[in-house]
mmCIF file of C-alpha atoms in Angstrom:
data_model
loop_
_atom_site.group_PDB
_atom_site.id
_atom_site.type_symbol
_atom_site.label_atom_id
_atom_site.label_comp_id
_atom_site.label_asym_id
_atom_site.label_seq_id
_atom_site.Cartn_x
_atom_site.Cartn_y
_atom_site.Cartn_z
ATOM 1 C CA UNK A 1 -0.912 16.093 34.284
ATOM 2 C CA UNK A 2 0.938 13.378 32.015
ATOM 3 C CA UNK A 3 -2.781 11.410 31.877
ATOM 4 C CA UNK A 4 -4.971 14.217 31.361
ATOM 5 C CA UNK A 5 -2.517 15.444 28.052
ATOM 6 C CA UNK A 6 -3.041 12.239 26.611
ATOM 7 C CA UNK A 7 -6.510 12.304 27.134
ATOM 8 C CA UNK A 8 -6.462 15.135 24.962
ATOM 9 C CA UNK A 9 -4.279 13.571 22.401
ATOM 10 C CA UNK A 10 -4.683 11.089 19.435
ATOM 11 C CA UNK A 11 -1.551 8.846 18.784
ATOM 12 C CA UNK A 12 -1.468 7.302 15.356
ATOM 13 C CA UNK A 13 1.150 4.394 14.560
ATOM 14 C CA UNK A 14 2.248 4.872 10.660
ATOM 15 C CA UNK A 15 4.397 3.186 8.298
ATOM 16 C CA UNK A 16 6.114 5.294 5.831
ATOM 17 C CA UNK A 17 6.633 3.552 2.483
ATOM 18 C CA UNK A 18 7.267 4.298 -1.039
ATOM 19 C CA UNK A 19 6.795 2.803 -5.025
ATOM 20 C CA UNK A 20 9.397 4.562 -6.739
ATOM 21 C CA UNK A 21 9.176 7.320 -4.499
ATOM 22 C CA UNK A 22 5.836 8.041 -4.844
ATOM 23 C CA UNK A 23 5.528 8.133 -0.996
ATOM 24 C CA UNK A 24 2.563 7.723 1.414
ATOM 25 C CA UNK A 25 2.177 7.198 5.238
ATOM 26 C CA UNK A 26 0.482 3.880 5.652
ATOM 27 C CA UNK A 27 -1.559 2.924 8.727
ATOM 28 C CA UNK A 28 -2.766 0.178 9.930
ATOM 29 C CA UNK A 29 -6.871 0.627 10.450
ATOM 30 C CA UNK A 30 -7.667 -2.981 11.026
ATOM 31 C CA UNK A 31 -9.015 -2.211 14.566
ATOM 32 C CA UNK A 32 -9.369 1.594 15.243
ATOM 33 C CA UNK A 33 -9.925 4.094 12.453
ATOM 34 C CA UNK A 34 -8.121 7.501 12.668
ATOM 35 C CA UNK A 35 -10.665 10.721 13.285
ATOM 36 C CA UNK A 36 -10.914 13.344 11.221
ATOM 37 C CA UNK A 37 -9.293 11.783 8.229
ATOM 38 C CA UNK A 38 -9.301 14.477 5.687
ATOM 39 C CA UNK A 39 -7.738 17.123 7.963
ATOM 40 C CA UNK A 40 -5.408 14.215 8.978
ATOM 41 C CA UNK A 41 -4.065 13.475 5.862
ATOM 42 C CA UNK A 42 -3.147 17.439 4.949
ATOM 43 C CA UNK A 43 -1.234 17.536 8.538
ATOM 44 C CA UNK A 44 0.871 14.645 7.897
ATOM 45 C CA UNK A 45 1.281 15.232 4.498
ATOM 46 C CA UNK A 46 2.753 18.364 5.442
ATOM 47 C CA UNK A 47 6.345 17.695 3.895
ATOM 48 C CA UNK A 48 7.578 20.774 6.612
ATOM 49 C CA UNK A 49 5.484 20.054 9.654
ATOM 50 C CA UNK A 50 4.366 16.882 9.012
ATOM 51 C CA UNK A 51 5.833 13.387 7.995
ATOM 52 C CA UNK A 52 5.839 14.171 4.712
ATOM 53 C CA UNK A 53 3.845 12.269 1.460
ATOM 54 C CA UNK A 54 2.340 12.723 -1.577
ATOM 55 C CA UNK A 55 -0.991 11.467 1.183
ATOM 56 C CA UNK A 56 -2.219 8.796 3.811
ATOM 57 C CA UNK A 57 -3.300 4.989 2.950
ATOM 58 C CA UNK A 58 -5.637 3.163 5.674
ATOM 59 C CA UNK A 59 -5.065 -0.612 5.524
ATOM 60 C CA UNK A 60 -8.738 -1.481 6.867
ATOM 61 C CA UNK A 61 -11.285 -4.502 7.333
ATOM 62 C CA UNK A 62 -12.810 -5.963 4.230
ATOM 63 C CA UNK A 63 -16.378 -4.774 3.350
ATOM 64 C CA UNK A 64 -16.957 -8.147 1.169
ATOM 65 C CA UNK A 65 -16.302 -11.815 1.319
ATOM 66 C CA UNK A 66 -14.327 -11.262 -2.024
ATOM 67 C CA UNK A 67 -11.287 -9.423 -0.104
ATOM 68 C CA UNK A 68 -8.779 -9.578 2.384
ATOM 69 C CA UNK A 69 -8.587 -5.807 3.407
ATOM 70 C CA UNK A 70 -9.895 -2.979 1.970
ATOM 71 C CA UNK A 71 -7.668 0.797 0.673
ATOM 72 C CA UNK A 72 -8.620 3.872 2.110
ATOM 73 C CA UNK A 73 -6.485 6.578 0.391
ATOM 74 C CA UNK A 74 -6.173 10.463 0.681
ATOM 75 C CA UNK A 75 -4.358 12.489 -1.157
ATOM 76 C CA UNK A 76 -2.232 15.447 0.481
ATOM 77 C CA UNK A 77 -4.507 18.165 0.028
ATOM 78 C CA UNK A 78 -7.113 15.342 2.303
ATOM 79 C CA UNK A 79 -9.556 14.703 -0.925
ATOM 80 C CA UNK A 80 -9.990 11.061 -1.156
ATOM 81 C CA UNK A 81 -9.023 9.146 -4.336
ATOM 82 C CA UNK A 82 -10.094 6.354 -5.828
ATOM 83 C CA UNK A 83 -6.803 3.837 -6.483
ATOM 84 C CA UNK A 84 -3.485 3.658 -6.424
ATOM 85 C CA UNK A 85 -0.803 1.263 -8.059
ATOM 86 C CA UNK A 86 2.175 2.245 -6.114
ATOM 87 C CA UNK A 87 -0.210 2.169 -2.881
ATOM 88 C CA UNK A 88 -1.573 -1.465 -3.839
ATOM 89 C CA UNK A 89 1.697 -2.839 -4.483
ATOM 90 C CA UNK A 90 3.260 -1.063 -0.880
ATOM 91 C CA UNK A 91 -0.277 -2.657 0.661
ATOM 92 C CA UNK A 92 0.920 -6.127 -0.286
ATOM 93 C CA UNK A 93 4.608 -5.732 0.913
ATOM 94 C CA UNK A 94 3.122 -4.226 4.211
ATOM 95 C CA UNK A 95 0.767 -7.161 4.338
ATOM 96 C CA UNK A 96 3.352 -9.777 3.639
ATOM 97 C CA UNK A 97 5.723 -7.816 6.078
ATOM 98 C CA UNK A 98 3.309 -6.970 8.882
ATOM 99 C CA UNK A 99 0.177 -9.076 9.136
ATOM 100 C CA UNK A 100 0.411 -12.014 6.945
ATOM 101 C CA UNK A 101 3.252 -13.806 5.369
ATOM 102 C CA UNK A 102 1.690 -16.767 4.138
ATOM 103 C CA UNK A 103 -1.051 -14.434 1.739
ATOM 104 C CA UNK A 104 -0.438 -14.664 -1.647
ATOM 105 C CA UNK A 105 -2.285 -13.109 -3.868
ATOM 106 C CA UNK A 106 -3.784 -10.611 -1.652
ATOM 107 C CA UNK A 107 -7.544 -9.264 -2.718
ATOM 108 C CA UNK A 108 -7.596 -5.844 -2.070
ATOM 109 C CA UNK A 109 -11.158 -3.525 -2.122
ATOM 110 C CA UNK A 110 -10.534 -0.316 -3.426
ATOM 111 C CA UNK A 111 -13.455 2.374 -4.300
ATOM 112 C CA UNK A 112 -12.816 1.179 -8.014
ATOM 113 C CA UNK A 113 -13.290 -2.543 -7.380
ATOM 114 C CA UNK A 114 -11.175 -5.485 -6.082
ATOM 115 C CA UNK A 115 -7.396 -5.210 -7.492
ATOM 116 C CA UNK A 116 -5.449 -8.496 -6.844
ATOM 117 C CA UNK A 117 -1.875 -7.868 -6.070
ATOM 118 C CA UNK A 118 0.635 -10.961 -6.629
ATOM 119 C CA UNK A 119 3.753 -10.907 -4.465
ATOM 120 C CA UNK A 120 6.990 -11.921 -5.940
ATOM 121 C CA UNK A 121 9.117 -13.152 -3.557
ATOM 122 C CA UNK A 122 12.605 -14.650 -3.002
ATOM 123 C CA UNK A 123 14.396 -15.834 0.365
ATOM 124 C CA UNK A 124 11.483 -14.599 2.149
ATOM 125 C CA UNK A 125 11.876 -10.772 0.971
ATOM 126 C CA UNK A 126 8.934 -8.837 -1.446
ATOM 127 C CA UNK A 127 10.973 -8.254 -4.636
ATOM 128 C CA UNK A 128 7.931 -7.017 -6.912
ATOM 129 C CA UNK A 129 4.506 -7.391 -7.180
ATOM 130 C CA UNK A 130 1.973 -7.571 -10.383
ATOM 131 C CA UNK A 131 -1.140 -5.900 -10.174
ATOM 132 C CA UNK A 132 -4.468 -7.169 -11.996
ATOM 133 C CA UNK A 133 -5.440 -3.636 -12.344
ATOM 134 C CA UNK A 134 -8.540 -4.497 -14.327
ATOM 135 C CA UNK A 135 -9.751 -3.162 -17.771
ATOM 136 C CA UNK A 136 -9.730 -0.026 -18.809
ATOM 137 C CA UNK A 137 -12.463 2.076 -19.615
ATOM 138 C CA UNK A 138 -12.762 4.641 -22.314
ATOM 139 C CA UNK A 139 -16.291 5.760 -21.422
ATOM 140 C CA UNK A 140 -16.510 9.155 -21.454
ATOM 141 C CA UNK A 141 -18.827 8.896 -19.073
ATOM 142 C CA UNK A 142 -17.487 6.923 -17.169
ATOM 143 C CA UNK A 143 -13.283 8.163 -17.007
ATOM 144 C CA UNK A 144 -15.289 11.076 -16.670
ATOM 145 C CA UNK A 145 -14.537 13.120 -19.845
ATOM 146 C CA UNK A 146 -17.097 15.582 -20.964
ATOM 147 C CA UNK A 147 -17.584 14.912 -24.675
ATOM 148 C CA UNK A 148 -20.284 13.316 -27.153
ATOM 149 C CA UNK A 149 -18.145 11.390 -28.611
ATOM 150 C CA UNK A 150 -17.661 7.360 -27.824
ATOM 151 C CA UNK A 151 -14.205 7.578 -27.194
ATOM 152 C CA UNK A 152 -11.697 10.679 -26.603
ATOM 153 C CA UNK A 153 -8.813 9.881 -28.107
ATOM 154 C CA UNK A 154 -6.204 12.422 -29.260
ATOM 155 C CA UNK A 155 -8.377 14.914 -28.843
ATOM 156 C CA UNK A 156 -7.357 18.378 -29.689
ATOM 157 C CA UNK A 157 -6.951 21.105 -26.434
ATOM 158 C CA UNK A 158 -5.615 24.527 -26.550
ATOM 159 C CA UNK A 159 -4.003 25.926 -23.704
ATOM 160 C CA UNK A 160 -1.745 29.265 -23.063
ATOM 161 C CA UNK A 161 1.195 27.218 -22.838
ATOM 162 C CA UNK A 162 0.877 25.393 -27.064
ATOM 163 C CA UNK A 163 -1.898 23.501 -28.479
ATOM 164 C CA UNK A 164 -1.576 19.653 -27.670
ATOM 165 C CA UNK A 165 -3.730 16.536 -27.739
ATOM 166 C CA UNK A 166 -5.137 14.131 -25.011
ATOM 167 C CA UNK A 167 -6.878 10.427 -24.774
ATOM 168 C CA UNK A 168 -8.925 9.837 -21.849
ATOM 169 C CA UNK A 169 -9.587 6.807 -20.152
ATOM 170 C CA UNK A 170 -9.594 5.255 -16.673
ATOM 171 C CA UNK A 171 -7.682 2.970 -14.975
ATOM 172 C CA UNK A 172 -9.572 3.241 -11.443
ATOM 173 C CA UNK A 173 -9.251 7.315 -11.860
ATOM 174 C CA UNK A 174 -9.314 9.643 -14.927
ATOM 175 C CA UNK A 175 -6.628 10.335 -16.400
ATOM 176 C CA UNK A 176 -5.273 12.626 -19.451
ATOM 177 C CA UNK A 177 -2.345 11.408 -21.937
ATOM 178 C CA UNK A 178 -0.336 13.539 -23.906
ATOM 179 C CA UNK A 179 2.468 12.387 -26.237
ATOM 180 C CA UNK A 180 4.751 15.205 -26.877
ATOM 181 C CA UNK A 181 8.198 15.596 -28.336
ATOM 182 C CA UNK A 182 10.362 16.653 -25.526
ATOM 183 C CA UNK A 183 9.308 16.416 -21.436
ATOM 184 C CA UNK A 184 12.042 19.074 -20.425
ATOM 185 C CA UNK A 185 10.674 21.482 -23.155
ATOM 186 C CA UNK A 186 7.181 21.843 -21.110
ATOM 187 C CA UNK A 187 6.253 24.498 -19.335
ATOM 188 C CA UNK A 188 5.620 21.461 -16.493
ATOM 189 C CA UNK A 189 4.667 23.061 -13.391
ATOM 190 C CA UNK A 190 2.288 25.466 -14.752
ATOM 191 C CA UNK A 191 0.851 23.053 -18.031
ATOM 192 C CA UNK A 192 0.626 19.863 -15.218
ATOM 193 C CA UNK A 193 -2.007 22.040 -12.957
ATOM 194 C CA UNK A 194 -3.806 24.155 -15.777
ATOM 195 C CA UNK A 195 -4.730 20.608 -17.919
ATOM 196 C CA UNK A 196 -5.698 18.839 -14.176
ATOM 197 C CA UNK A 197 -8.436 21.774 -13.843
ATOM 198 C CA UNK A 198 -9.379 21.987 -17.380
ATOM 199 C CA UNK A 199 -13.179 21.926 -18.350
ATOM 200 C CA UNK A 200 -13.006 18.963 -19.871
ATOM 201 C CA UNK A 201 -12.530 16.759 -16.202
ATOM 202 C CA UNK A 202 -15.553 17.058 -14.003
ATOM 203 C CA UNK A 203 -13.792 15.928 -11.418
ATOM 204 C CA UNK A 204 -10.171 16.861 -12.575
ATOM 205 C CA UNK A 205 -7.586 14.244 -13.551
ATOM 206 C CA UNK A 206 -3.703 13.115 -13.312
ATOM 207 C CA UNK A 207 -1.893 13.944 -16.265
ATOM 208 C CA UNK A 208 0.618 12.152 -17.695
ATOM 209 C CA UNK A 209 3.222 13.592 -20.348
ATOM 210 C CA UNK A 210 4.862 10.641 -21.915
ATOM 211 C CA UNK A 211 7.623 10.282 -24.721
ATOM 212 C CA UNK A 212 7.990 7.130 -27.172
ATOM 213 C CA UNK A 213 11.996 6.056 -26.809
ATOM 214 C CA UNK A 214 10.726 2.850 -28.915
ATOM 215 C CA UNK A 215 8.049 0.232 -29.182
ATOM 216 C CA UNK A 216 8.965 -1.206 -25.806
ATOM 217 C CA UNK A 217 9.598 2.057 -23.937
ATOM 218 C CA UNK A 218 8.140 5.334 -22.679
ATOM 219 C CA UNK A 219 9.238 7.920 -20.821
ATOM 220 C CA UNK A 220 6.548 9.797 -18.293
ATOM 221 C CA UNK A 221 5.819 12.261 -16.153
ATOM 222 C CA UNK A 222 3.041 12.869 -14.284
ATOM 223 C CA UNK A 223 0.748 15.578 -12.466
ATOM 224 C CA UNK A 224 -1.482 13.861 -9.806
ATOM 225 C CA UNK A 225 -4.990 15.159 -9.391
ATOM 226 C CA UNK A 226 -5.330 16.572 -5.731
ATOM 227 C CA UNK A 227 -1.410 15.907 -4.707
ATOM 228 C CA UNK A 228 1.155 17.916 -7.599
ATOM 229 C CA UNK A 229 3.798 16.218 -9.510
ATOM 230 C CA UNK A 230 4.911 12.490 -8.066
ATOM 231 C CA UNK A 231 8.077 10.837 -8.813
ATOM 232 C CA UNK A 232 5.545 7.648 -10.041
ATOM 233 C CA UNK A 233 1.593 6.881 -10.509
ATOM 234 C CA UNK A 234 1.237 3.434 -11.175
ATOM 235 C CA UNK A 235 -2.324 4.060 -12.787
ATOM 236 C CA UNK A 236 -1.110 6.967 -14.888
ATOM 237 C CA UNK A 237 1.286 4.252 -16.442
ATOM 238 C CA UNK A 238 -0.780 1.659 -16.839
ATOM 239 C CA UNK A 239 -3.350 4.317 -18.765
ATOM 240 C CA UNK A 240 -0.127 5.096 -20.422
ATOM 241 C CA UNK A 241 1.008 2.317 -21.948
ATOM 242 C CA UNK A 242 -2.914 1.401 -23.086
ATOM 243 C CA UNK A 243 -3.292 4.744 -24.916
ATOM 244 C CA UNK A 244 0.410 4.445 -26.535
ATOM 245 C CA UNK A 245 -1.130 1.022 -27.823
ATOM 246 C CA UNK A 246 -4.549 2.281 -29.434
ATOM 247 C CA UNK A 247 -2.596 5.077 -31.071
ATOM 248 C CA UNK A 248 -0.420 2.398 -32.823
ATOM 249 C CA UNK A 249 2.859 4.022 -31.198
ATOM 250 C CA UNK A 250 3.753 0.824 -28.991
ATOM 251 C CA UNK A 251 2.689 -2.643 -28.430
ATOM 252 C CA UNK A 252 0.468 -3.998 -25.588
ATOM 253 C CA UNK A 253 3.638 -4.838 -23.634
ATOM 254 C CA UNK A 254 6.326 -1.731 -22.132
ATOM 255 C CA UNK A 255 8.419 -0.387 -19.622
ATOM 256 C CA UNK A 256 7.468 3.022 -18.627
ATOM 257 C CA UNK A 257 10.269 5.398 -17.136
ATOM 258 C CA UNK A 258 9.306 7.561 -14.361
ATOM 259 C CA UNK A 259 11.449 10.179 -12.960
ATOM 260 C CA UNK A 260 11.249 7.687 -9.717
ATOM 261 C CA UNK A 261 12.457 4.234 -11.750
ATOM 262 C CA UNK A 262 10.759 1.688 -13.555
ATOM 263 C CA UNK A 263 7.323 0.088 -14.215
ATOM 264 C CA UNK A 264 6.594 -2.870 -16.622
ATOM 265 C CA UNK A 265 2.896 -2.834 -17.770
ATOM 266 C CA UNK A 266 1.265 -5.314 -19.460
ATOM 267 C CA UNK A 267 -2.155 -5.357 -21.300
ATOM 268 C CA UNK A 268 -3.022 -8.654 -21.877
ATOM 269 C CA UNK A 269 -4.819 -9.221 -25.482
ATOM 270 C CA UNK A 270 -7.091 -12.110 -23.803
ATOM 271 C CA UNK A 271 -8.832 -10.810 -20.731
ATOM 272 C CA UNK A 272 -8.518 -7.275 -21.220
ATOM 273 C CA UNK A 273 -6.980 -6.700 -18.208
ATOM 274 C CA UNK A 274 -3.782 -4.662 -17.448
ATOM 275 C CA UNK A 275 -0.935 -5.864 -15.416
ATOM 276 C CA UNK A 276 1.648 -3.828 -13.745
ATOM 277 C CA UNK A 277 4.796 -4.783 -11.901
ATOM 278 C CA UNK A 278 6.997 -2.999 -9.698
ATOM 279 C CA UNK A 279 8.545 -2.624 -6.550
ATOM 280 C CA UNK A 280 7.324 -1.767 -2.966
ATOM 281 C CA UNK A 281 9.757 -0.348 0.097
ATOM 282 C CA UNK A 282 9.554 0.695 3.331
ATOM 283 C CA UNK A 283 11.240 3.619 4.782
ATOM 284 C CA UNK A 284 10.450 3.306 8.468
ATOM 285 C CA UNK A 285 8.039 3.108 11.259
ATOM 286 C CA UNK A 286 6.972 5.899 13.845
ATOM 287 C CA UNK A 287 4.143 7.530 15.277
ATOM 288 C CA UNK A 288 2.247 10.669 15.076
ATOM 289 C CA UNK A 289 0.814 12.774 17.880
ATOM 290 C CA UNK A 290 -2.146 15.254 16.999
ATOM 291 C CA UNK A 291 -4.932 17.328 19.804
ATOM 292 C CA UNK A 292 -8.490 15.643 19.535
ATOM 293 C CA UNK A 293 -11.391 18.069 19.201
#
C-alpha cells in the first residue's frame, strides 16, 4: 500500500529563504525538474495550505557557457517573472551554502540576461552580496510602457484614488515610480493593484511608492506585479534609486528603506550598470508532498 501511494506522489525537497523578507521557496532543479510548475508554485505559495512565499525559485542547469546555473522564478499566483534581486542574491548564498563554496562571483542566467552576483563573505559565512544588475532601460518599448514618447518620465496618471506621476523603466521587469509626499497617506492596498493593471503596462508592472528622506536616502514601498505587496523587491529599488537620480532628487549612490530593511544601490556613472547590495538568509529546509496527475 505504502509503495503504490508514493507512486502516486511527487516529493519536492525546498529551501525556504528570504532578502529582507521578501520570501520564496527555493529548489534545487539541477537534476530533476518539478511538474506542473505553474500550479506548483500557487500550492506552495499558499501562505494557509502551503509553505508560504511571495513564489517558487528553481536553481537549474545553465543553458550557456557564460553561466553557472540558470533562475527559474514564479510568482505566487504561478505566472513566471522575469528577475529578481532578492532571489539572485538568496541564489548565491544557497550556492555558496549548498553546492559550491569555492564560487565566487557566481554567473547566473535569468530570462533578462546573465546577472553576476558577488558574495561577500567573512569567517566562511555570506554576509552580503552585490549584484551587477545591468543597465537600465527606459525604452518604452522595451520596459514595456505604452507611449510615443522616448522616455516616460514623470508622466502624469489619474486615478480614483488622486492624480500622481510615474517614470518607467526596466531593470529586468517593468516597473512604475512614484514620488509622493507621505507612504502612510496612500490609499496602498487599493492604489498598489489599480496602477499594476493600468493601461499603460501591457504586461502590468511592480510599483514602487518611494519618499526622498535626503540625497542619500529613500524610503519605498512596493506592489509586485503577479504576487501583492512584498516586504522588499530588489529590482523595484534599483529602478528606484535610477529614476530618483534622472529627476535630480538624489545622487547615483543611496540606501533605499524597505518596510523589510535595507538595500544600498549603486549606479555607476562609467559602465552604466547598477549595483545592489544586500543580504541573503535562510529560514529552513523541508519537503513538500503533492498527488501526480
Amino acid at each position: 500500500m505504502t509503495s503504490a501511494n508514493n507512486i502516486n506522489k511527487e516529493v519536492i525537497k525546498f529551501t525556504k529563504m528570504h532578502g529582507l523578507g521578501n520570501d520564496y521557496i527555493y529548489i534545487n532543479c539541477m537534476s530533476r525538474m518539478p511538474e506542473r510548475i505553474p500550479s506548483l508554485a500557487r500550492e506552495m505559495s499558499d501562505r494557509h495550505f502551503g509553505v508560504g512565499g511571495d513564489g517558487i525559485v528553481l536553481i537549474c542547469p545553465p543553458t550557456t557557457p557564460d553561466a553557472h546555473f540558470t533562475m527559474r522564478m514564479f510568482n505566487s499566483d504561478g505566472s513566471e517573472a522575469r528577475m529578481c534581486g532578492n532571489a539572485s542574491r538568496c541564489i548565491a548564498k544557497y550556492v555558496h551554502d549548498h553546492i559550491n563554496p569555492s564560487l565566487n562571483p557566481i554567473n547566473l542566467d535569468t530570462l533578462s540576461g546573465i546577472k553576476v552576483l558577488s558574495l561577500n563573505i567573512a569567517d566562511g559565512e555570506v554576509r552580503s552580496v552585490t549584484v551587477d544588475m545591468g543597465c537600465p532601460e527606459f525604452r518604452p518599448s522595451a520596459v514595456p510602457v505604452a507611449s510615443d514618447l522616448p522616455q516616460v518620465t514623470e508622466h502624469p496618471v489619474s486615478t480614483p484614488f488622486g492624480d500622481y506621476r510615474v517614470t518607467a523603466l526596466s531593470m529586468g521587469n517593468p516597473h512604475g515610480v512614484i514620488f509622493v509626499e507621505s507612504i502612510p497617506a496612500l490609499d496602498f492596498d487599493r492604489l498598489g493593484p489599480y496602477m499594476e493593471r493600468h493601461p499603460m503596462w501591457p504586461d502590468k508592472a511592480n510599483i514602487e511608492f518611494a519618499r526622498i528622506i535626503n540625497e542619500n536616502e529613500i524610503e519605498m514601498r512596493v506592489w509586485e506585479r503577479g504576487t501583492g505587496e512584498t516586504l522588499a523587491c530588489g529590482t523595484g529599488a534599483c529602478a528606484t534609486a535610477v529614476a530618483a537620480a534622472i529627476t535630480g532628487r538624489t545622487g547615483r549612490q543611496v540606501t533605499i528603506h524597505l518596510r523589510g530593511g535595507d538595500l544600498d544601490i549603486r549606479w555607476d556613472e562609467e559602465d552604466d550598470h547598477v549595483y545592489m547590495t544586500g543580504p541573503a538568509t535562510e529560514v529552513f529546509e523541508g519537503e513538500y508532498t503533492r498527488n501526480k496527475i
